[in-house]
Amino acid sequence: MTTDSGVKPGGSGSGGDVADAGGLPAGWVRATIGELCDVNPRGFDEELDDDELISQVPMASVEAETGRMDASTQIRYGDFKKKSLTRFQEDDVLFAKITPCMENGKIAKARGLAGGRALGSTEFHVLRSRGAVLPEYMMHFLLQRQVRRAAEHHMTGAVGQRRVPRPYLAELEIPVPPLAEQHRIVAKLDDQLAYIEMGEGSLGIAGTKGKNFLQAVLHDALRGKLVSEDLSEGDAQDLVRDSAALNEGPWDIPDGWRWTTIGSLFKVAVGSTPSRGNSAYWGGNVPWVSSGEVSFARISSTRESITVDSITNPETRIHPPGTVMIAMIGEGRTRGQAAILDIPAAHNQNCASIRVSETAIVPEFVYYFLMARYEETRKEASGGNQPALNKGKVQNLEIPIPPLGTQRNIVARVQELEEDLRGLGEAVTDGWARASRLRNTLLHAAFTGALVPQDPDDEPAFVLLDRIRAQRSSAVRPAGRKRAPRTTVPAAPQASGRLVPSGTQEALPL
């Protein structure tokens, strides 16, 4: 059976537990988002005065996968109304359409907006319910991992600028329960998801404490406070030439240590990328490191390899094991990260290689130094659109050099503590994975009718949809008048401890 609106109803039965052939519980229907919502409405239901304050919501203000957003920033409407920004209002659902924000789950219900209105990123699709679906229900549906994965396959555009097109979102079909059941589902989801988020919060705290502990260890190590001085292999003067030594550095170090610079001790080189158009340069037996692979790790294999013939740039060479790498460019957290080569390898122009193994210095000591100095190193970057380090900045990094025996003891102690922390890290990673699985299991139950019981007294969803459709078809708005503000979907009234069926409510004005 198909209703007047074209939606497909679920089965019917006195117990409310009979599903249709498509697996829907009784009283449910399948409908497209375009049937349920205005997709990217032209603006606000009612225009504002220029002096009114509204919220500003850039993409960064929408959290990933939580449905939350920060609407605390306020702007004067008149100062921004002519800019190309997305208009939305209280209870609208925001759906980030661009990669990687969509895949990351930047989807939220607009709430807490100043004056009930906001201007936001142009990379949002806006969904405004016509009354048959709760915004919270729609938001949770879109937050499902499988929904976002399906949307990813329908994105269009160039790499890095791919977007979910409006027609795909408008034609996306979703299961719609009776309105009263939607209220029960949303209430149950909010209750259960709160427990999951509490657990995720604890995992985040544990992970942060682990990282902070390691940073504290490295802080002490580089100031001579982690291990006792070991002069069994000579002092630091044997490692740092007088001409390369600095009189002082950024912090105090033991008397037997020396300050110097990376460039004074080691050869530093940047790489290059062989021409992608020359097949003779790629797929050889020389491992080739990209900056994305330099991520505080040991590198024993690479995603790509090149041929010896491709090494035509004097700066590009095959570096020996024990070379310490540092990433010089990267929009995210890449810039400033380090790695150690366990294999001979070349690398691209976005990395610098520090050939520590050609000296007596312990490579792991330099690696841990760069790890400890990560945040400060990132700030050394310069440039407009994409700040970056360069060879000169890497060479000028000041580094404290302990006696060789002390270096070995520092590295051994840090590695021992890292091993202790590895168990914590694995437990945290496992916890995040379990929380993600639990979240998706919960959402799947919600949208298959398994999360809360059905009530045979609930008004079937298709009845409300047909009524709204009929009202929209017959509504005639006088020309020149402002559109009346849309009212929010009312909460289902309660009686005797349970929700009253939605059939007792008046249809929403549209």
XYZ file of C-alpha atoms in Angstrom:
510
model
C 0.000 0.000 0.000
C 1.129 3.519 -0.773
C -0.296 6.644 0.867
C -1.330 9.789 -0.971
C 2.071 11.284 -0.263
C 3.835 8.360 -1.881
C 5.404 7.094 1.332
C 5.379 3.411 2.118
C 3.627 2.479 5.380
C 4.641 -0.301 7.713
C 2.354 -3.148 8.650
C -0.605 -2.840 10.963
C -1.779 -4.991 13.793
C -3.495 -4.846 17.138
C -0.255 -5.439 18.958
C 1.733 -2.890 17.025
C 4.511 -5.425 16.438
C 3.698 -6.571 12.895
C 6.359 -5.494 10.393
C 5.866 -4.844 6.685
C 7.683 -6.745 3.968
C 10.519 -4.236 4.172
C 11.026 -4.892 7.862
C 9.312 -1.783 9.243
C 7.362 -2.018 12.508
C 3.647 -1.250 12.457
C 2.839 2.429 12.100
C 6.200 3.278 10.491
C 6.717 4.505 6.935
C 9.602 5.023 4.573
C 9.970 8.571 3.297
C 12.681 10.646 1.689
C 14.343 13.532 3.458
C 12.903 15.793 0.743
C 9.402 14.680 1.729
C 10.076 15.266 5.407
C 12.144 18.463 5.320
C 12.839 21.624 3.421
C 16.354 20.964 2.149
C 18.454 24.128 2.107
C 15.543 26.558 2.651
C 16.130 30.037 1.244
C 16.605 31.641 4.625
C 14.886 32.365 7.907
C 11.146 31.945 8.325
C 11.088 35.640 9.206
C 13.630 38.275 8.185
C 15.490 40.086 10.970
C 16.366 43.702 11.632
C 19.968 44.686 10.960
C 20.697 45.436 14.619
C 19.606 42.043 15.894
C 22.299 39.731 17.263
C 22.454 36.198 15.913
C 24.891 33.300 16.262
C 27.828 32.610 13.994
C 28.605 28.903 13.486
C 31.658 28.039 11.368
C 32.437 24.405 10.586
C 34.887 24.226 13.498
C 32.032 24.931 15.907
C 30.297 21.642 15.089
C 31.702 18.624 16.938
C 32.302 15.352 15.143
C 29.843 12.512 15.867
C 28.311 14.052 19.003
C 25.537 16.171 17.481
C 26.751 19.157 19.491
C 27.630 22.621 18.295
C 28.954 25.858 19.811
C 26.627 28.765 19.079
C 28.137 31.176 21.608
C 29.708 33.570 19.071
C 27.304 36.416 18.313
C 27.336 38.870 15.418
C 25.207 41.819 14.292
C 23.003 40.538 11.491
C 23.337 43.640 9.339
C 27.126 43.313 9.228
C 26.960 39.850 7.669
C 23.611 39.457 5.894
C 25.060 40.193 2.443
C 27.879 37.661 2.814
C 27.675 34.217 1.252
C 26.868 32.361 4.445
C 24.320 29.662 5.212
C 21.204 30.830 7.048
C 19.602 28.468 9.530
C 17.481 28.660 12.645
C 16.664 26.875 15.881
C 15.876 23.169 15.395
C 17.290 22.982 11.865
C 19.634 20.037 11.262
C 23.093 20.852 9.893
C 24.821 18.302 7.655
C 28.436 18.999 6.657
C 28.564 18.213 2.954
C 32.311 18.532 2.243
C 35.077 16.002 2.782
C 36.415 15.150 5.367
C 33.867 16.921 7.600
C 30.992 14.764 6.382
C 32.879 11.509 6.917
C 33.907 12.721 10.389
C 30.261 13.207 11.361
C 29.917 16.989 11.627
C 26.151 16.819 11.912
C 24.126 18.650 14.551
C 20.751 20.021 15.539
C 20.843 23.811 15.814
C 20.110 24.801 19.383
C 20.873 27.696 21.707
C 21.091 30.185 18.830
C 21.089 33.871 19.684
C 17.684 35.160 18.623
C 16.956 31.677 17.304
C 18.945 32.374 14.110
C 22.489 31.833 12.833
C 24.833 32.292 9.904
C 27.237 29.452 9.240
C 29.594 27.789 6.825
C 28.503 27.480 3.213
C 29.558 23.822 3.476
C 26.429 22.939 5.463
C 23.275 21.423 4.052
C 20.303 22.609 6.143
C 17.288 20.378 6.862
C 14.146 22.025 8.252
C 11.487 19.574 9.402
C 7.967 20.043 8.076
C 6.561 18.480 11.227
C 6.505 14.728 10.683
C 10.043 14.083 11.899
C 11.819 15.335 15.018
C 15.053 17.188 14.246
C 16.827 15.071 16.884
C 15.585 11.888 15.217
C 16.852 13.087 11.833
C 20.196 14.095 13.315
C 20.769 10.705 14.948
C 19.806 8.907 11.756
C 22.367 10.853 9.723
C 25.053 10.286 12.365
C 25.000 6.542 11.685
C 28.308 5.357 10.283
C 26.697 3.373 7.450
C 24.665 6.407 6.359
C 27.793 8.527 6.110
C 29.676 5.767 4.288
C 26.890 5.514 1.726
C 26.910 9.293 1.267
C 30.674 9.191 0.729
C 30.161 7.013 -2.358
C 27.855 9.643 -3.869
C 30.129 12.660 -3.337
C 31.031 14.696 -6.402
C 33.816 17.137 -7.212
C 37.595 17.203 -7.281
C 39.809 15.435 -4.759
C 39.904 17.399 -1.497
C 36.776 19.349 -2.466
C 34.265 16.524 -2.791
C 30.738 17.227 -1.547
C 27.491 15.394 -0.954
C 25.095 16.833 -3.577
C 21.734 18.196 -2.479
C 19.694 15.826 -4.688
C 21.271 12.780 -3.076
C 20.439 14.014 0.425
C 16.895 15.011 -0.571
C 16.240 11.573 -2.079
C 17.730 9.637 0.828
C 15.023 7.387 2.256
C 14.672 6.957 6.001
C 12.351 4.943 8.269
C 9.863 7.191 10.069
C 8.057 6.015 13.217
C 4.932 7.624 14.653
C 5.750 11.000 16.157
C 5.078 9.788 19.699
C 7.482 6.884 19.188
C 10.105 9.283 17.818
C 9.955 11.118 21.144
C 10.511 7.823 22.993
C 13.387 6.862 20.694
C 15.125 10.236 21.075
C 14.722 10.167 24.873
C 16.193 6.650 25.034
C 19.054 7.564 22.707
C 19.896 10.648 24.745
C 19.931 8.552 27.911
C 22.087 5.742 26.533
C 24.433 7.930 24.501
C 25.145 9.967 27.627
C 26.668 6.840 29.205
C 28.761 6.177 26.112
C 29.991 9.768 26.067
C 30.919 9.538 29.733
C 33.052 6.517 28.894
C 34.614 8.270 25.923
C 35.387 11.229 28.163
C 37.228 8.949 30.569
C 39.147 7.388 27.679
C 40.144 10.838 26.482
C 41.381 11.781 29.947
C 43.383 8.558 30.206
C 44.965 9.092 26.785
C 45.830 12.701 27.609
C 47.374 11.711 30.935
C 49.524 9.130 29.160
C 50.780 11.702 26.664
C 51.360 14.271 29.404
C 53.312 11.727 31.439
C 55.596 10.944 28.504
C 56.125 14.646 27.867
C 57.024 15.127 31.537
C 59.526 12.276 31.267
C 61.128 13.811 28.167
C 61.168 17.225 29.854
C 63.234 15.811 32.719
C 65.389 13.711 30.389
C 66.533 16.763 28.414
C 67.472 18.603 31.600
C 69.570 15.834 33.115
C 66.943 14.871 35.720
C 65.891 11.419 34.500
C 69.091 9.361 34.871
C 72.455 9.734 36.554
C 75.402 11.095 34.605
C 77.421 8.372 32.822
C 80.923 9.312 31.666
C 81.971 5.759 30.784
C 82.176 6.692 27.089
C 83.588 10.179 27.510
C 81.970 13.552 28.035
C 79.925 15.804 25.765
C 83.017 17.751 24.767
C 84.112 14.687 22.792
C 80.891 14.925 20.738
C 80.586 18.676 20.158
C 83.396 20.645 18.569
C 84.289 23.893 20.318
C 83.372 25.822 17.177
C 79.909 24.259 17.187
C 79.164 24.720 20.896
C 76.772 27.418 22.111
C 77.365 29.320 25.316
C 73.755 28.850 26.423
C 70.423 27.472 25.290
C 66.697 27.729 26.025
C 67.019 25.970 29.423
C 69.626 25.001 31.993
C 71.542 21.739 31.501
C 74.189 19.916 33.607
C 77.755 21.230 33.457
C 78.928 18.190 31.488
C 76.446 18.769 28.671
C 76.795 21.058 25.644
C 74.358 23.169 23.645
C 74.725 23.120 19.862
C 72.518 23.164 16.756
C 71.213 20.337 14.584
C 73.040 21.739 11.562
C 76.373 21.941 13.437
C 76.312 18.234 14.284
C 74.536 16.524 11.390
C 74.054 16.707 7.647
C 70.528 17.855 6.879
C 68.894 17.343 3.484
C 65.467 17.760 1.906
C 64.193 15.381 -0.734
C 62.130 15.648 -3.895
C 59.319 13.916 -5.714
C 60.273 12.256 -9.012
C 58.070 13.108 -11.962
C 54.801 11.231 -11.701
C 54.612 11.232 -15.473
C 57.746 9.101 -15.860
C 56.941 5.455 -15.141
C 60.655 4.626 -15.107
C 60.993 6.561 -11.849
C 58.424 4.641 -9.808
C 58.085 1.099 -8.487
C 61.804 0.472 -8.059
C 63.623 -0.994 -5.068
C 64.313 2.276 -3.213
C 61.787 2.927 -0.415
C 60.390 6.467 -0.665
C 59.008 8.278 2.405
C 56.206 10.837 2.210
C 55.670 13.402 4.946
C 52.460 11.655 6.018
C 54.510 8.618 7.046
C 56.635 10.692 9.423
C 54.457 10.337 12.510
C 56.524 9.637 15.637
C 57.315 6.076 14.616
C 60.021 3.832 13.243
C 59.844 3.406 9.473
C 60.544 -0.130 8.299
C 58.445 -0.006 5.112
C 56.941 2.666 2.859
C 53.810 2.947 0.759
C 55.758 3.819 -2.396
C 59.183 3.119 -3.885
C 61.301 4.743 -6.581
C 64.143 3.722 -8.864
C 67.780 4.725 -8.569
C 67.432 6.539 -11.903
C 64.852 8.889 -10.373
C 67.376 10.349 -7.925
C 68.445 13.330 -10.011
C 68.135 16.091 -7.413
C 71.373 16.603 -5.411
C 69.285 16.964 -2.243
C 67.629 13.602 -2.880
C 69.714 10.667 -1.772
C 69.312 7.301 -0.128
C 69.671 7.810 3.605
C 70.998 5.058 5.868
C 69.173 3.411 8.783
C 69.390 5.586 11.889
C 68.534 8.732 9.929
C 66.025 10.842 11.826
C 63.253 12.357 9.725
C 61.200 15.470 10.476
C 58.070 16.541 8.594
C 58.255 20.166 7.473
C 54.757 20.763 6.115
C 51.273 19.605 6.972
C 47.859 21.173 7.619
C 46.950 18.874 10.517
C 49.381 17.590 13.128
C 51.999 16.383 10.634
C 54.375 19.342 10.669
C 57.089 18.848 13.294
C 56.561 15.111 13.773
C 59.591 12.841 13.616
C 60.520 9.274 12.700
C 63.593 7.015 12.545
C 64.551 5.058 9.449
C 65.093 1.350 10.048
C 65.781 0.886 6.331
C 67.721 2.795 3.671
C 65.255 5.198 2.038
C 64.767 8.433 0.099
C 62.012 10.925 0.820
C 59.982 13.779 -0.592
C 60.559 17.527 -0.378
C 58.182 17.923 2.562
C 60.576 16.097 4.902
C 64.066 16.832 6.159
C 66.512 14.040 6.895
C 68.987 14.362 9.772
C 71.811 11.862 9.201
C 72.458 11.110 12.862
C 73.868 7.629 12.220
C 76.940 9.148 10.539
C 77.984 10.450 13.975
C 78.430 8.897 17.402
C 75.190 10.478 18.656
C 72.393 8.016 19.484
C 69.609 8.498 16.836
C 66.863 7.767 19.369
C 68.089 10.615 21.556
C 67.591 13.097 18.680
C 64.203 11.515 17.941
C 63.077 11.958 21.552
C 64.385 15.521 21.530
C 62.175 16.306 18.516
C 59.233 14.595 20.200
C 59.676 16.705 23.330
C 60.035 19.887 21.275
C 57.155 19.129 18.891
C 54.855 22.040 19.767
C 57.699 24.568 19.787
C 59.060 23.277 16.468
C 55.683 23.700 14.807
C 55.716 27.378 15.770
C 58.991 27.879 13.887
C 57.061 27.470 10.628
C 56.447 30.448 8.365
C 54.338 31.134 5.304
C 50.833 32.282 4.481
C 48.365 29.638 3.315
C 50.297 26.650 4.599
C 52.986 27.414 7.206
C 56.064 25.221 6.803
C 59.521 24.568 8.164
C 62.521 24.570 5.858
C 66.050 23.211 5.824
C 67.499 26.312 7.477
C 64.991 26.248 10.332
C 65.733 22.581 10.991
C 69.485 23.227 10.969
C 69.078 26.077 13.463
C 67.182 24.028 16.056
C 69.154 24.166 19.324
C 69.745 20.778 20.948
C 71.377 19.796 24.278
C 73.989 17.040 23.985
C 74.741 14.847 27.040
C 77.717 12.489 27.315
C 77.274 9.397 25.126
C 76.761 7.030 28.081
C 74.068 9.338 29.468
C 72.362 9.420 26.076
C 72.156 5.631 26.009
C 70.741 5.510 29.530
C 68.157 8.202 28.733
C 67.003 6.305 25.643
C 66.802 3.007 27.547
C 64.765 4.565 30.371
C 62.351 6.376 28.030
C 61.831 3.205 25.996
C 61.103 1.285 29.202
C 58.472 3.828 30.228
C 57.041 3.893 26.689
C 56.555 0.144 26.917
C 54.643 0.589 30.165
C 52.460 3.225 28.492
C 51.866 1.051 25.433
C 49.499 -1.152 27.405
C 47.514 1.918 28.431
C 47.443 3.138 24.844
C 46.196 -0.193 23.561
C 43.480 -0.274 26.220
C 42.389 3.270 25.303
C 42.349 2.425 21.579
C 40.323 -0.706 22.265
C 37.936 1.315 24.428
C 37.343 3.842 21.648
C 36.634 1.031 19.178
C 34.173 -0.617 21.560
C 32.429 2.696 22.225
C 32.101 3.286 18.488
C 30.626 -0.184 17.951
C 28.221 0.277 20.841
C 27.121 3.665 19.509
C 26.369 2.231 16.085
C 24.587 -0.796 17.526
C 22.413 1.539 19.573
C 21.594 3.713 16.563
C 20.815 0.669 14.424
C 18.379 -0.547 17.076
C 16.720 2.870 17.147
C 15.996 2.930 13.423
C 14.783 -0.655 13.129
C 12.204 -0.390 15.898
C 14.186 -2.442 18.413
C 15.138 0.291 20.875
C 11.745 1.100 22.385
C 8.386 -0.729 22.285
C 5.706 0.252 19.781
C 2.341 1.521 21.034
C -0.694 0.466 18.936
C -2.449 3.667 20.027
C 0.149 5.886 18.346
C -1.074 7.712 15.258
C 0.651 6.010 12.275
C 3.334 8.124 10.693
C 1.726 8.056 7.250
C -1.459 9.652 8.642
C 0.494 12.661 9.900
C 2.485 12.839 6.658
C -0.684 12.836 4.560
C -2.244 15.532 6.736
C 0.837 17.766 6.465
C 0.946 17.230 2.705
C -2.698 18.211 2.362
C -2.184 21.338 4.466
C 0.842 22.376 2.411
C -1.064 21.849 -0.836
C -4.016 23.980 0.265
C -2.079 26.724 2.042
C -2.142 30.087 0.240
C -0.023 32.898 1.647
C -1.114 36.493 0.852
C 1.465 38.326 -1.229
C 3.649 40.868 0.539
C 3.224 39.414 4.008
C 6.012 37.992 6.125
C 5.975 34.276 6.534
C 4.848 33.247 9.998
C 7.595 31.778 12.168
C 7.647 28.000 12.149
C 6.818 26.454 15.466
C 8.966 23.655 16.766
C 7.714 20.089 16.841
C 5.878 19.751 20.175
C 6.958 17.234 22.736
C 4.507 14.394 23.051
C 2.350 15.095 26.148
C 2.563 12.607 28.956
C -0.176 10.963 30.941
C 0.024 8.230 33.565
C 3.738 7.866 33.039
C 3.583 7.177 29.271
C 3.447 9.261 26.118
C 0.055 10.077 24.649
C -0.343 9.042 20.961
C 0.496 11.781 18.488
C -2.994 11.517 16.966
C -4.276 13.699 19.824
C -2.128 16.630 18.673
C -2.995 19.368 16.220
C -1.080 19.359 12.953
C 1.787 21.809 12.815
C 1.263 25.109 10.971
C 3.289 25.154 7.758
